[in-house]
Short mmCIF file of C-alpha atoms in Angstrom, two decimals:
data_model
loop_
_atom_site.label_atom_id
_atom_site.label_comp_id
_atom_site.label_asym_id
_atom_site.label_seq_id
_atom_site.Cartn_x
_atom_site.Cartn_y
_atom_site.Cartn_z
CA MET A 1 77.26 61.49 -15.16
CA ILE A 2 81.00 61.03 -15.46
CA VAL A 3 82.59 61.69 -18.85
CA PHE A 4 86.28 61.18 -19.64
CA ILE A 5 87.83 62.73 -22.75
CA CYS A 6 91.39 61.91 -23.76
CA GLY A 7 93.29 62.96 -26.86
CA GLY A 8 96.38 64.52 -28.31
CA SER A 9 97.31 68.17 -28.22
CA LYS A 10 94.82 70.42 -30.08
CA SER A 11 92.55 67.47 -30.84
CA GLY A 12 89.41 69.33 -29.81
CA LYS A 13 89.13 67.81 -26.31
CA SER A 14 88.24 71.05 -24.56
CA SER A 15 85.70 72.16 -27.16
CA LEU A 16 83.87 68.85 -26.95
CA ALA A 17 84.11 68.89 -23.16
CA GLN A 18 82.56 72.36 -23.09
CA ASN A 19 79.67 71.27 -25.30
CA ILE A 20 79.00 68.14 -23.26
CA SER A 21 79.23 70.09 -19.98
CA LYS A 22 76.81 72.70 -21.28
CA ALA A 23 74.38 70.02 -22.44
CA LEU A 24 74.54 68.20 -19.10
CA SER A 25 74.21 71.27 -16.90
CA LYS A 26 70.64 72.22 -17.86
CA ASP A 27 69.76 74.99 -15.37
CA ASN A 28 72.29 73.99 -12.73
CA PRO A 29 75.60 75.78 -12.17
CA LEU A 30 78.34 75.18 -14.73
CA TYR A 31 81.92 75.28 -13.54
CA TYR A 32 85.17 75.31 -15.44
CA VAL A 33 87.80 73.90 -13.10
CA ALA A 34 91.07 75.38 -14.35
CA THR A 35 94.07 73.39 -13.18
CA MET A 36 96.87 75.08 -15.06
CA ILE A 37 99.03 77.36 -12.94
CA PRO A 38 100.54 79.73 -15.49
CA SER A 39 104.30 79.91 -15.31
CA ASP A 40 105.06 82.13 -18.31
CA ALA A 41 103.58 84.24 -21.09
CA GLU A 42 102.98 81.16 -23.26
CA ASP A 43 100.76 79.60 -20.57
CA LYS A 44 98.93 82.88 -20.08
CA GLU A 45 98.22 83.12 -23.80
CA LYS A 46 96.94 79.55 -23.87
CA ILE A 47 94.65 80.30 -20.95
CA ARG A 48 93.42 83.49 -22.64
CA LEU A 49 92.46 81.50 -25.76
CA HIS A 50 90.59 78.94 -23.66
CA ILE A 51 88.72 81.69 -21.79
CA GLU A 52 87.81 83.32 -25.11
CA ASP A 53 86.63 79.97 -26.44
CA ARG A 54 84.20 79.43 -23.59
CA ALA A 55 83.01 83.03 -23.27
CA ASP A 56 79.20 83.28 -23.23
CA MET A 57 78.78 79.58 -22.46
CA GLY A 58 77.90 80.34 -18.86
CA PHE A 59 80.89 78.81 -17.12
CA ASP A 60 82.04 80.04 -13.74
CA THR A 61 85.81 79.56 -13.69
CA VAL A 62 87.24 78.02 -10.54
CA GLU A 63 91.02 77.90 -10.33
CA CYS A 64 92.41 74.87 -8.55
CA GLY A 65 95.93 73.66 -9.28
CA THR A 66 96.27 71.03 -6.55
CA ASP A 67 94.06 69.15 -4.03
CA ILE A 68 91.23 69.07 -6.54
CA VAL A 69 88.57 68.09 -3.99
CA THR A 70 88.87 71.58 -2.48
CA VAL A 71 86.86 73.01 -5.40
CA LEU A 72 83.86 71.72 -3.46
CA ASN A 73 84.52 74.42 -0.83
CA THR A 74 83.42 77.17 -3.18
CA THR A 75 81.00 75.43 -5.54
CA ASP A 76 77.59 73.78 -5.57
CA LYS A 77 77.98 70.01 -5.90
CA ASN A 78 74.71 69.84 -7.85
CA GLY A 79 76.49 71.60 -10.66
CA THR A 80 78.31 70.33 -13.72
CA PHE A 81 82.10 70.49 -13.56
CA MET A 82 84.53 70.53 -16.44
CA LEU A 83 87.96 69.48 -15.15
CA ASP A 84 90.63 70.70 -17.57
CA SER A 85 93.01 68.96 -17.28
CA VAL A 86 94.28 65.86 -15.48
CA THR A 87 97.63 66.53 -17.15
CA ALA A 88 98.07 69.93 -15.52
CA LEU A 89 96.77 68.65 -12.18
CA LEU A 90 99.29 65.80 -12.19
CA THR A 91 102.06 68.20 -13.20
CA ASN A 92 101.29 70.41 -10.20
CA GLU A 93 100.90 67.49 -7.82
CA MET A 94 104.04 65.74 -9.03
CA TYR A 95 106.48 68.59 -9.49
CA GLY A 96 105.13 70.97 -6.87
CA ASP A 97 106.58 74.43 -6.86
CA PHE A 98 108.15 75.41 -10.12
CA GLY A 99 111.87 75.14 -10.04
CA ASN A 100 111.76 72.10 -7.77
CA ILE A 101 113.39 69.27 -9.70
CA GLY A 102 112.30 66.52 -7.32
CA VAL A 103 109.14 64.53 -8.01
CA ASP A 104 106.43 63.54 -5.56
CA ILE A 105 105.96 59.81 -6.13
CA LYS A 106 102.66 59.89 -4.21
CA ALA A 107 101.14 62.27 -6.77
CA GLU A 108 99.55 59.53 -8.87
CA GLU A 109 97.85 57.87 -5.94
CA ARG A 110 96.56 61.23 -4.69
CA CYS A 111 95.19 62.22 -8.12
CA ILE A 112 93.42 58.85 -8.53
CA LYS A 113 91.77 59.17 -5.11
CA ASP A 114 90.91 62.89 -5.34
CA ILE A 115 89.49 62.79 -8.87
CA ARG A 116 87.33 59.81 -7.99
CA GLN A 117 86.06 61.51 -4.83
CA LEU A 118 85.20 64.67 -6.74
CA ALA A 119 83.60 62.72 -9.60
CA GLU A 120 81.40 60.73 -7.25
CA THR A 121 80.32 63.79 -5.26
CA VAL A 122 79.18 66.13 -8.01
CA ASN A 123 76.15 65.84 -10.24
CA ASN A 124 78.09 65.81 -13.51
CA ILE A 125 81.76 65.96 -14.37
CA VAL A 126 83.60 66.06 -17.68
CA ILE A 127 87.28 65.23 -17.22
CA VAL A 128 89.87 66.14 -19.85
CA SER A 129 93.29 64.52 -20.22
CA ASP A 130 96.13 64.35 -22.73
CA TYR A 131 97.16 61.29 -24.72
CA ILE A 132 100.98 61.13 -24.69
CA PHE A 133 101.52 57.39 -24.96
CA SER A 134 102.28 56.56 -28.58
CA ASP A 135 105.64 57.98 -29.51
CA ALA A 136 109.06 56.40 -29.98
CA GLU A 137 110.99 58.72 -27.71
CA ILE A 138 112.96 57.25 -24.83
CA TYR A 139 112.51 59.58 -21.87
CA ASP A 140 114.38 60.19 -18.65
CA GLU A 141 113.09 58.49 -15.52
CA SER A 142 111.09 61.45 -14.21
CA THR A 143 109.29 62.03 -17.54
CA GLU A 144 108.60 58.30 -17.86
CA LEU A 145 107.10 58.28 -14.37
CA PHE A 146 104.89 61.19 -15.40
CA ARG A 147 103.70 59.31 -18.52
CA LYS A 148 102.99 56.16 -16.52
CA SER A 149 101.15 58.09 -13.81
CA LEU A 150 99.01 59.98 -16.33
CA ALA A 151 98.13 56.67 -18.04
CA ASP A 152 97.31 54.98 -14.73
CA ILE A 153 95.04 57.86 -13.70
CA GLY A 154 93.25 57.78 -17.07
CA ASN A 155 92.85 53.99 -16.99
CA ASN A 156 91.37 54.30 -13.50
CA ILE A 157 88.88 57.01 -14.53
CA ALA A 158 87.86 54.86 -17.53
CA ILE A 159 86.76 52.12 -15.12
CA TYR A 160 84.09 54.21 -13.39
CA ALA A 161 83.30 56.76 -16.12
CA ASP A 162 79.94 56.42 -17.87
CA ILE A 163 81.42 57.67 -21.14
CA VAL A 164 85.01 57.44 -22.44
CA ILE A 165 85.92 59.40 -25.55
CA GLU A 166 89.11 59.58 -27.60
CA MET A 167 89.59 62.73 -29.67
CA ASN A 168 91.53 62.84 -32.94
CA PHE A 169 91.59 66.02 -35.04
CA GLY A 170 88.20 67.08 -33.75
CA ASN A 171 86.65 63.64 -34.25
CA ALA A 172 85.28 61.68 -31.33
CA THR A 173 85.64 57.91 -30.95
CA VAL A 174 83.40 56.74 -28.13
CA HIS A 175 85.05 53.75 -26.45
CA LYS A 176 82.48 53.40 -23.70
CA GLY A 177 78.89 54.58 -23.20
CA LYS A 178 78.03 55.21 -26.85
CA ASP A 179 74.29 54.97 -26.23
CA ILE A 180 74.38 57.52 -23.40
CA TYR A 181 76.65 59.81 -25.43
CA GLU A 182 74.18 59.89 -28.27
CA THR A 183 71.40 61.02 -25.94
CA ILE A 184 73.50 63.98 -24.75
CA LEU A 185 74.73 65.50 -28.01
CA MET P 1 97.56 34.71 -33.76
CA GLU P 2 95.89 37.49 -31.87
CA LEU P 3 97.58 40.89 -32.04
CA ILE P 4 97.09 43.47 -29.30
CA ILE P 5 98.45 46.98 -29.75
CA GLY P 6 98.06 50.25 -27.88
CA GLY P 7 100.01 53.10 -26.35
CA ALA P 8 102.31 52.80 -23.36
CA TYR P 9 100.66 51.86 -20.03
CA GLN P 10 97.20 51.48 -21.58
CA GLY P 11 96.62 48.10 -19.95
CA LYS P 12 97.42 45.76 -22.85
CA ILE P 13 98.89 42.93 -20.75
CA GLN P 14 96.12 43.24 -18.16
CA TYR P 15 93.57 42.99 -20.96
CA ALA P 16 95.26 39.87 -22.38
CA LYS P 17 95.36 38.25 -18.96
CA GLU P 18 91.64 38.74 -18.45
CA LYS P 19 90.58 37.96 -22.00
CA TYR P 20 92.66 34.80 -22.43
CA ASN P 21 92.86 33.75 -18.80
CA LEU P 22 96.64 34.07 -18.62
CA THR P 23 98.94 34.15 -15.63
CA GLU P 24 102.37 35.79 -15.43
CA ALA P 25 103.89 32.38 -16.23
CA ASP P 26 102.10 32.32 -19.60
CA ILE P 27 103.68 35.58 -20.73
CA HIS P 28 107.11 36.14 -22.22
CA ILE P 29 108.20 39.75 -21.72
CA CYS P 30 110.69 40.59 -24.48
CA ASP P 31 113.97 42.20 -23.49
CA SER P 32 116.40 40.84 -26.09
CA VAL P 33 116.47 39.13 -29.49
CA GLU P 34 115.47 35.86 -27.81
CA ILE P 35 111.76 35.05 -27.52
CA ASP P 36 110.49 32.10 -25.51
CA PHE P 37 107.78 30.80 -27.83
CA SER P 38 106.79 28.07 -25.39
CA LYS P 39 104.67 30.75 -23.67
CA LYS P 40 101.12 31.49 -24.82
CA CYS P 41 101.72 35.22 -25.00
CA VAL P 42 104.62 37.37 -26.20
CA ALA P 43 104.53 40.91 -24.79
CA ASP P 44 106.63 44.07 -25.23
CA LEU P 45 107.42 43.07 -28.80
CA GLU P 46 108.85 46.59 -29.31
CA LYS P 47 111.71 45.61 -27.01
CA PHE P 48 112.47 42.62 -29.24
CA THR P 49 112.59 44.91 -32.30
CA PHE P 50 114.79 47.37 -30.38
CA SER P 51 117.30 44.59 -29.70
CA CYS P 52 117.05 43.46 -33.33
CA VAL P 53 118.00 46.95 -34.51
CA GLN P 54 120.97 46.97 -32.14
CA ASN P 55 122.07 43.55 -33.39
CA ASN P 56 121.35 44.06 -37.10
CA ILE P 57 118.64 41.41 -37.21
CA ASP P 58 115.69 41.79 -39.58
CA ALA P 59 112.72 41.26 -37.27
CA VAL P 60 110.18 40.90 -40.10
CA GLU P 61 112.27 38.25 -41.85
CA PHE P 62 112.63 36.41 -38.57
CA PHE P 63 108.86 36.31 -38.08
CA LYS P 64 108.21 35.36 -41.70
CA HIS P 65 110.57 32.40 -41.46
CA ASN P 66 109.26 31.17 -38.14
CA ARG P 67 105.50 31.21 -38.57
CA HIS P 68 105.11 27.88 -36.79
CA LEU P 69 106.50 29.47 -33.61
CA TRP P 70 103.90 32.25 -33.29
CA SER P 71 100.86 31.31 -35.37
CA ASP P 72 98.86 30.32 -32.27
CA LYS P 73 100.19 33.03 -29.93
CA ILE P 74 98.90 36.24 -28.45
CA VAL P 75 101.32 39.00 -29.44
CA ILE P 76 101.39 42.38 -27.71
CA CYS P 77 103.20 45.43 -29.07
CA CYS P 78 103.32 49.05 -27.95
CA ASP P 79 102.09 51.71 -30.36
CA ILE P 80 105.17 53.94 -30.75
CA PHE P 81 104.09 55.49 -34.02
CA CYS P 82 102.29 58.75 -33.27
CA GLY P 83 105.07 61.03 -32.07
CA VAL P 84 107.50 63.24 -33.93
CA VAL P 85 110.29 61.58 -35.88
CA PRO P 86 112.86 60.50 -33.27
CA MET P 87 116.10 62.50 -33.16
CA GLY P 88 118.41 59.48 -32.99
CA ALA P 89 119.05 57.32 -36.08
CA GLU P 90 118.73 54.16 -34.01
CA ASN P 91 115.33 55.20 -32.65
CA ARG P 92 114.15 56.09 -36.14
CA LYS P 93 115.16 52.65 -37.36
CA TRP P 94 113.50 51.08 -34.31
CA ARG P 95 110.20 52.85 -35.03
CA GLN P 96 110.44 51.89 -38.70
CA GLU P 97 111.20 48.22 -38.03
CA THR P 98 108.56 47.91 -35.33
CA GLY P 99 106.03 49.44 -37.73
CA ARG P 100 106.95 47.03 -40.51
CA LEU P 101 106.60 44.09 -38.14
CA CYS P 102 103.24 45.33 -36.81
CA GLN P 103 101.91 45.73 -40.35
CA TYR P 104 102.97 42.19 -41.21
CA LEU P 105 101.56 40.72 -38.01
CA SER P 106 98.38 42.74 -38.38
CA LYS P 107 97.84 41.22 -41.83
CA GLU P 108 98.50 37.71 -40.54
CA ALA P 109 96.49 38.04 -37.32
CA GLU P 110 93.05 36.58 -36.83
CA THR P 111 92.14 39.52 -34.62
CA VAL P 112 93.74 42.90 -34.02
CA THR P 113 92.68 44.73 -30.88
CA ARG P 114 93.72 48.20 -29.81
CA ILE P 115 93.65 49.08 -26.11
CA PHE P 116 92.78 52.64 -25.10
CA CYS P 117 92.57 53.46 -21.39
CA GLY P 118 92.11 49.77 -20.66
CA LEU P 119 89.18 49.51 -23.10
CA GLU P 120 89.23 47.31 -26.20
CA GLN P 121 88.73 48.57 -29.72
CA LYS P 122 88.41 45.90 -32.38
CA LEU P 123 90.44 46.84 -35.45
CA LYS P 124 90.18 43.47 -37.20
#
């Protein structure tokens, strides 16, 4: 089962993803694939809150900031994986080491290929991404490339995902796979 | 008129091409105050409104007075309405004017479809 959840900041994406992952995992291993590489105290605090939020849910946390397929080296592919988030993964793949102002234009292509490979290898995966596509700001070229790449990756996942969910203020709109979704939660 | 809206890069034009069997030649991509209404589809309407703001043209009035030009078209506009209020006065006016136009077109449209990650959501 492949589930894709996309929504704005603090929309409840991760909470829903945790619940779906838990429901899908049954007795098999449950992995939280953490993609954010903390760069400051703010990131660390955000991570701490997420860890607190999923405490006692039975997740094994696997940290993987780039080359997402490598999580398979240390996990059981029969498990259920919660990938949180595509946004952080793309950030790491595109901007590389912090402080490097150049962008890797191959990042999008790599993310599309790697996420698909991971999704089609594991038993269940719940993929979380951010929705940053409906504002009236005019961005610099690098930020615009990031927005386009994140959208392209999401649109690609939506093609092969069994379920596609948009989150708004904790409410889920199921754009694809409504019948399957209702059997899970 | 069929109105298609959705965030940036969500696959709105691709959706229109598949749904209405359009080719590139059927689509006018806005980039100024001029729209080629001989085409079946008018896309990037937000770029038309941006030019209107720059040239002091009332986009809503233009559409109201030229119904015959677009009443059988497919119109595509980007949803630019969910971010923070833009810092620049021109961008604020752009968002405002695009919103007014979308509300008008939404009322006039036979169907309104929102595209999310390439998937359609019927709004009207």
